[in-house]
Every structure is written in structure tokens, then in C-alpha cells.
Amino acid sequence: MASLSTLFLSGGLRRYAAAAALVAGALVASPAKAQTWMVSTTPYVKLGVLDKYNALGGYSAVFIVTEEKSNKQFLLTKVVAKGENGVDVFFPTEPSDPEYFKNMAGLAAQPTPGNYTWECRVNGKRAVGGHFVYPETGNDVIVVGSAKR
């Protein structure tokens, strides 16, 4: 009569070894595929206004960004609640955001590289402003392949 260990070694281990060899062979025999990456670069400019001493309580802040070349304007209104003293926004804002920079026709800002000016009107009066250069960006895609043997 055969021992339990002899049966395990003769049947179970052989089947496991055969399955492992089959999987290893499939991995070695499968053709190598190149990896392709998708890439995106989107710059944002952070604009902000702050009531340093919280003298106003709550207020309405209207950010106006103007592209100097075309004179196109984009607006975003934020309400600052009483007890909060400031707000920061990003230009451009994603159109999926419920509050986004848009022109007078309601279209989302699609900024182009170039010079911009901005201002923030608090309760209808110009409070702060400035200028920035929206950068041009580029992307490189590298395809990584395997060497043929």
C-alpha cells in the first residue's frame, strides 16, 4: 500500500508543476506589447481676495479676467459668507464646476497663451487686480517597447 506522501508527490505535485509550466510558457510565448501613455497639462492661475480684518462681514466678489489681445472678458462671482474673510479661485475653472469663469454669453473660458489682466469687484467696487501671463504648454509621449531577441 502506498503512503499518503507518495500519492501526493506522484499526483498532486505533478499536476501543480504541469499547470505552473503551462502558465510560465504562456507568459513567455505571448507577444510583447508597447505601453502607450496619455498625457495632459493644464496650467491654472490662482486669484484671490481677502478682507484682512473681516470688516465687511459677508460680501459678493466678482472676478473679471480679460485677455489683452482680444479683449475678451470672463467673469466668476463668489459669495463670501459672514465670518469668512476671503476666497481664492482658479482660472480657468473647469466647465463641469457649477461656478465657472464664463463670458457674457455664458460660454466657459477657453484661455489661450498670452497676457491677461484681472480685477475683483467687491460689492460692485474694484478692490484688487493684477496681471499674469497664461503659459503655453506641450506634452511629450514616449512609447516603451521591448527589445526583440
PDB file of C-alpha atoms in Angstrom:
ATOM      1  CA  MET A   1       0.000   0.000   0.000  1.00  0.00           C
ATOM      2  CA  ALA A   2       1.369   3.403  -0.968  1.00  0.00           C
ATOM      3  CA  SER A   3       1.851   6.058   1.650  1.00  0.00           C
ATOM      4  CA  LEU A   4      -0.069   9.318   1.615  1.00  0.00           C
ATOM      5  CA  SER A   5       3.059  11.348   0.831  1.00  0.00           C
ATOM      6  CA  THR A   6       3.851   9.129  -2.168  1.00  0.00           C
ATOM      7  CA  LEU A   7       0.359   9.670  -3.601  1.00  0.00           C
ATOM      8  CA  PHE A   8       0.615  13.441  -3.070  1.00  0.00           C
ATOM      9  CA  LEU A   9       4.013  13.615  -4.727  1.00  0.00           C
ATOM     10  CA  SER A  10       3.051  11.400  -7.614  1.00  0.00           C
ATOM     11  CA  GLY A  11      -0.264  13.042  -8.485  1.00  0.00           C
ATOM     12  CA  GLY A  12      -0.874  16.439  -6.866  1.00  0.00           C
ATOM     13  CA  LEU A  13       2.583  17.857  -7.227  1.00  0.00           C
ATOM     14  CA  ARG A  14       2.850  16.729 -10.846  1.00  0.00           C
ATOM     15  CA  ARG A  15      -0.428  18.428 -11.720  1.00  0.00           C
ATOM     16  CA  TYR A  16       0.680  21.630  -9.954  1.00  0.00           C
ATOM     17  CA  ALA A  17       4.044  21.548 -11.737  1.00  0.00           C
ATOM     18  CA  ALA A  18       2.344  20.987 -15.102  1.00  0.00           C
ATOM     19  CA  ALA A  19      -0.048  23.896 -14.538  1.00  0.00           C
ATOM     20  CA  ALA A  20       2.805  26.181 -13.457  1.00  0.00           C
ATOM     21  CA  ALA A  21       4.816  25.214 -16.553  1.00  0.00           C
ATOM     22  CA  LEU A  22       1.807  25.916 -18.780  1.00  0.00           C
ATOM     23  CA  VAL A  23       1.286  29.394 -17.271  1.00  0.00           C
ATOM     24  CA  ALA A  24       5.007  30.205 -17.484  1.00  0.00           C
ATOM     25  CA  GLY A  25       5.075  29.082 -21.112  1.00  0.00           C
ATOM     26  CA  ALA A  26       2.084  31.259 -21.961  1.00  0.00           C
ATOM     27  CA  LEU A  27       3.745  34.284 -20.399  1.00  0.00           C
ATOM     28  CA  VAL A  28       6.979  33.735 -22.293  1.00  0.00           C
ATOM     29  CA  ALA A  29       5.249  32.950 -25.591  1.00  0.00           C
ATOM     30  CA  SER A  30       2.824  35.897 -25.546  1.00  0.00           C
ATOM     31  CA  PRO A  31       3.861  38.773 -27.810  1.00  0.00           C
ATOM     32  CA  ALA A  32       5.199  41.868 -26.062  1.00  0.00           C
ATOM     33  CA  LYS A  33       3.047  44.968 -26.441  1.00  0.00           C
ATOM     34  CA  ALA A  34       4.219  48.571 -26.296  1.00  0.00           C
ATOM     35  CA  GLN A  35       2.905  50.735 -23.473  1.00  0.00           C
ATOM     36  CA  THR A  36       1.286  53.973 -24.617  1.00  0.00           C
ATOM     37  CA  TRP A  37       0.580  56.760 -22.157  1.00  0.00           C
ATOM     38  CA  MET A  38      -1.973  59.528 -22.485  1.00  0.00           C
ATOM     39  CA  VAL A  39      -0.864  62.878 -21.114  1.00  0.00           C
ATOM     40  CA  SER A  40      -2.345  66.285 -20.390  1.00  0.00           C
ATOM     41  CA  THR A  41      -1.026  69.515 -18.951  1.00  0.00           C
ATOM     42  CA  THR A  42      -3.378  72.258 -17.851  1.00  0.00           C
ATOM     43  CA  PRO A  43      -1.984  75.296 -16.079  1.00  0.00           C
ATOM     44  CA  TYR A  44      -4.134  77.263 -13.659  1.00  0.00           C
ATOM     45  CA  VAL A  45      -3.721  80.730 -12.173  1.00  0.00           C
ATOM     46  CA  LYS A  46      -4.890  81.241  -8.589  1.00  0.00           C
ATOM     47  CA  LEU A  47      -6.593  84.586  -7.926  1.00  0.00           C
ATOM     48  CA  GLY A  48      -7.804  85.729  -4.537  1.00  0.00           C
ATOM     49  CA  VAL A  49      -9.269  88.498  -2.439  1.00  0.00           C
ATOM     50  CA  LEU A  50      -9.147  88.846   1.336  1.00  0.00           C
ATOM     51  CA  ASP A  51     -10.883  91.230   3.726  1.00  0.00           C
ATOM     52  CA  LYS A  52      -7.935  91.185   6.126  1.00  0.00           C
ATOM     53  CA  TYR A  53      -9.809  92.468   9.186  1.00  0.00           C
ATOM     54  CA  ASN A  54     -13.193  90.973   8.245  1.00  0.00           C
ATOM     55  CA  ALA A  55     -14.714  94.447   8.305  1.00  0.00           C
ATOM     56  CA  LEU A  56     -17.395  93.748   5.687  1.00  0.00           C
ATOM     57  CA  GLY A  57     -18.885  90.586   7.080  1.00  0.00           C
ATOM     58  CA  GLY A  58     -20.275  88.789   4.037  1.00  0.00           C
ATOM     59  CA  TYR A  59     -19.801  90.165   0.548  1.00  0.00           C
ATOM     60  CA  SER A  60     -20.035  89.427  -3.156  1.00  0.00           C
ATOM     61  CA  ALA A  61     -16.761  89.127  -5.092  1.00  0.00           C
ATOM     62  CA  VAL A  62     -16.836  89.312  -8.894  1.00  0.00           C
ATOM     63  CA  PHE A  63     -13.606  88.210 -10.574  1.00  0.00           C
ATOM     64  CA  ILE A  64     -13.106  89.606 -14.081  1.00  0.00           C
ATOM     65  CA  VAL A  65     -10.303  88.233 -16.269  1.00  0.00           C
ATOM     66  CA  THR A  66      -9.541  89.996 -19.564  1.00  0.00           C
ATOM     67  CA  GLU A  67      -7.426  88.588 -22.381  1.00  0.00           C
ATOM     68  CA  GLU A  68      -5.411  91.598 -23.559  1.00  0.00           C
ATOM     69  CA  LYS A  69      -5.050  90.570 -27.225  1.00  0.00           C
ATOM     70  CA  SER A  70      -8.745  90.001 -27.964  1.00  0.00           C
ATOM     71  CA  ASN A  71     -10.199  91.999 -25.058  1.00  0.00           C
ATOM     72  CA  LYS A  72     -12.433  89.000 -24.198  1.00  0.00           C
ATOM     73  CA  GLN A  73     -13.730  89.063 -20.634  1.00  0.00           C
ATOM     74  CA  PHE A  74     -14.601  86.153 -18.372  1.00  0.00           C
ATOM     75  CA  LEU A  75     -16.453  86.540 -15.081  1.00  0.00           C
ATOM     76  CA  LEU A  76     -16.913  84.455 -11.950  1.00  0.00           C
ATOM     77  CA  THR A  77     -18.998  85.559  -8.964  1.00  0.00           C
ATOM     78  CA  LYS A  78     -18.383  84.190  -5.487  1.00  0.00           C
ATOM     79  CA  VAL A  79     -20.371  84.983  -2.359  1.00  0.00           C
ATOM     80  CA  VAL A  80     -18.227  85.154   0.762  1.00  0.00           C
ATOM     81  CA  ALA A  81     -20.286  84.290   3.825  1.00  0.00           C
ATOM     82  CA  LYS A  82     -20.257  86.325   7.011  1.00  0.00           C
ATOM     83  CA  GLY A  83     -17.478  85.030   9.252  1.00  0.00           C
ATOM     84  CA  GLU A  84     -15.233  84.179   6.300  1.00  0.00           C
ATOM     85  CA  ASN A  85     -12.875  86.855   5.112  1.00  0.00           C
ATOM     86  CA  GLY A  86     -11.689  85.749   1.668  1.00  0.00           C
ATOM     87  CA  VAL A  87     -11.891  83.497  -1.331  1.00  0.00           C
ATOM     88  CA  ASP A  88      -9.460  82.050  -3.885  1.00  0.00           C
ATOM     89  CA  VAL A  89     -10.437  80.963  -7.388  1.00  0.00           C
ATOM     90  CA  PHE A  90      -8.602  79.234 -10.223  1.00  0.00           C
ATOM     91  CA  PHE A  91      -8.552  80.495 -13.799  1.00  0.00           C
ATOM     92  CA  PRO A  92      -9.639  78.775 -15.931  1.00  0.00           C
ATOM     93  CA  THR A  93     -12.280  76.890 -14.000  1.00  0.00           C
ATOM     94  CA  GLU A  94     -13.481  73.524 -15.238  1.00  0.00           C
ATOM     95  CA  PRO A  95     -16.845  73.955 -17.006  1.00  0.00           C
ATOM     96  CA  SER A  96     -18.108  70.940 -15.050  1.00  0.00           C
ATOM     97  CA  ASP A  97     -17.799  73.068 -11.901  1.00  0.00           C
ATOM     98  CA  PRO A  98     -21.179  74.669 -11.116  1.00  0.00           C
ATOM     99  CA  GLU A  99     -19.425  78.038 -10.717  1.00  0.00           C
ATOM    100  CA  TYR A 100     -17.010  78.691 -13.568  1.00  0.00           C
ATOM    101  CA  PHE A 101     -15.435  81.587 -15.465  1.00  0.00           C
ATOM    102  CA  LYS A 102     -17.662  82.423 -18.424  1.00  0.00           C
ATOM    103  CA  ASN A 103     -18.184  85.205 -20.923  1.00  0.00           C
ATOM    104  CA  MET A 104     -21.338  87.299 -21.199  1.00  0.00           C
ATOM    105  CA  ALA A 105     -22.897  84.634 -23.461  1.00  0.00           C
ATOM    106  CA  GLY A 106     -22.374  82.009 -20.737  1.00  0.00           C
ATOM    107  CA  LEU A 107     -19.585  80.136 -22.543  1.00  0.00           C
ATOM    108  CA  ALA A 108     -16.747  78.735 -20.439  1.00  0.00           C
ATOM    109  CA  ALA A 109     -13.338  80.381 -20.609  1.00  0.00           C
ATOM    110  CA  GLN A 110     -11.025  78.645 -23.083  1.00  0.00           C
ATOM    111  CA  PRO A 111      -7.842  80.566 -22.390  1.00  0.00           C
ATOM    112  CA  THR A 112      -5.107  80.897 -24.927  1.00  0.00           C
ATOM    113  CA  PRO A 113      -1.488  81.590 -24.063  1.00  0.00           C
ATOM    114  CA  GLY A 114      -0.841  85.275 -23.623  1.00  0.00           C
ATOM    115  CA  ASN A 115      -1.208  88.297 -21.384  1.00  0.00           C
ATOM    116  CA  TYR A 116      -4.213  88.747 -19.122  1.00  0.00           C
ATOM    117  CA  THR A 117      -5.369  91.340 -16.623  1.00  0.00           C
ATOM    118  CA  TRP A 118      -7.722  90.660 -13.763  1.00  0.00           C
ATOM    119  CA  GLU A 119      -9.658  92.511 -11.129  1.00  0.00           C
ATOM    120  CA  CYS A 120     -12.008  91.670  -8.319  1.00  0.00           C
ATOM    121  CA  ARG A 121     -15.005  93.853  -7.568  1.00  0.00           C
ATOM    122  CA  VAL A 122     -16.296  93.621  -4.024  1.00  0.00           C
ATOM    123  CA  ASN A 123     -19.893  94.737  -3.624  1.00  0.00           C
ATOM    124  CA  GLY A 124     -19.592  96.491  -7.007  1.00  0.00           C
ATOM    125  CA  LYS A 125     -16.343  98.394  -6.340  1.00  0.00           C
ATOM    126  CA  ARG A 126     -12.885  97.481  -7.653  1.00  0.00           C
ATOM    127  CA  ALA A 127     -10.932  96.118  -4.683  1.00  0.00           C
ATOM    128  CA  VAL A 128      -7.875  94.375  -6.152  1.00  0.00           C
ATOM    129  CA  GLY A 129      -6.388  93.488  -9.513  1.00  0.00           C
ATOM    130  CA  GLY A 130      -3.291  92.412 -11.337  1.00  0.00           C
ATOM    131  CA  HIS A 131      -1.935  90.753 -14.434  1.00  0.00           C
ATOM    132  CA  PHE A 132      -0.496  87.395 -15.446  1.00  0.00           C
ATOM    133  CA  VAL A 133       0.833  85.526 -18.448  1.00  0.00           C
ATOM    134  CA  TYR A 134      -1.066  82.347 -19.226  1.00  0.00           C
ATOM    135  CA  PRO A 135       1.604  79.845 -20.295  1.00  0.00           C
ATOM    136  CA  GLU A 136       1.871  77.746 -23.399  1.00  0.00           C
ATOM    137  CA  THR A 137       2.248  74.051 -22.617  1.00  0.00           C
ATOM    138  CA  GLY A 138       3.355  70.990 -24.546  1.00  0.00           C
ATOM    139  CA  ASN A 139       3.469  67.293 -23.887  1.00  0.00           C
ATOM    140  CA  ASP A 140       5.860  64.514 -24.823  1.00  0.00           C
ATOM    141  CA  VAL A 141       4.672  60.940 -25.259  1.00  0.00           C
ATOM    142  CA  ILE A 142       7.162  58.107 -25.004  1.00  0.00           C
ATOM    143  CA  VAL A 143       6.331  54.644 -26.314  1.00  0.00           C
ATOM    144  CA  VAL A 144       8.114  51.968 -24.331  1.00  0.00           C
ATOM    145  CA  GLY A 145       8.631  48.744 -26.244  1.00  0.00           C
ATOM    146  CA  SER A 146      10.527  45.550 -25.578  1.00  0.00           C
ATOM    147  CA  ALA A 147      13.704  44.561 -27.385  1.00  0.00           C
ATOM    148  CA  LYS A 148      13.360  41.662 -29.826  1.00  0.00           C
ATOM    149  CA  ARG A 149      15.549  38.660 -29.101  1.00  0.00           C
TER     150      ARG A 149
END
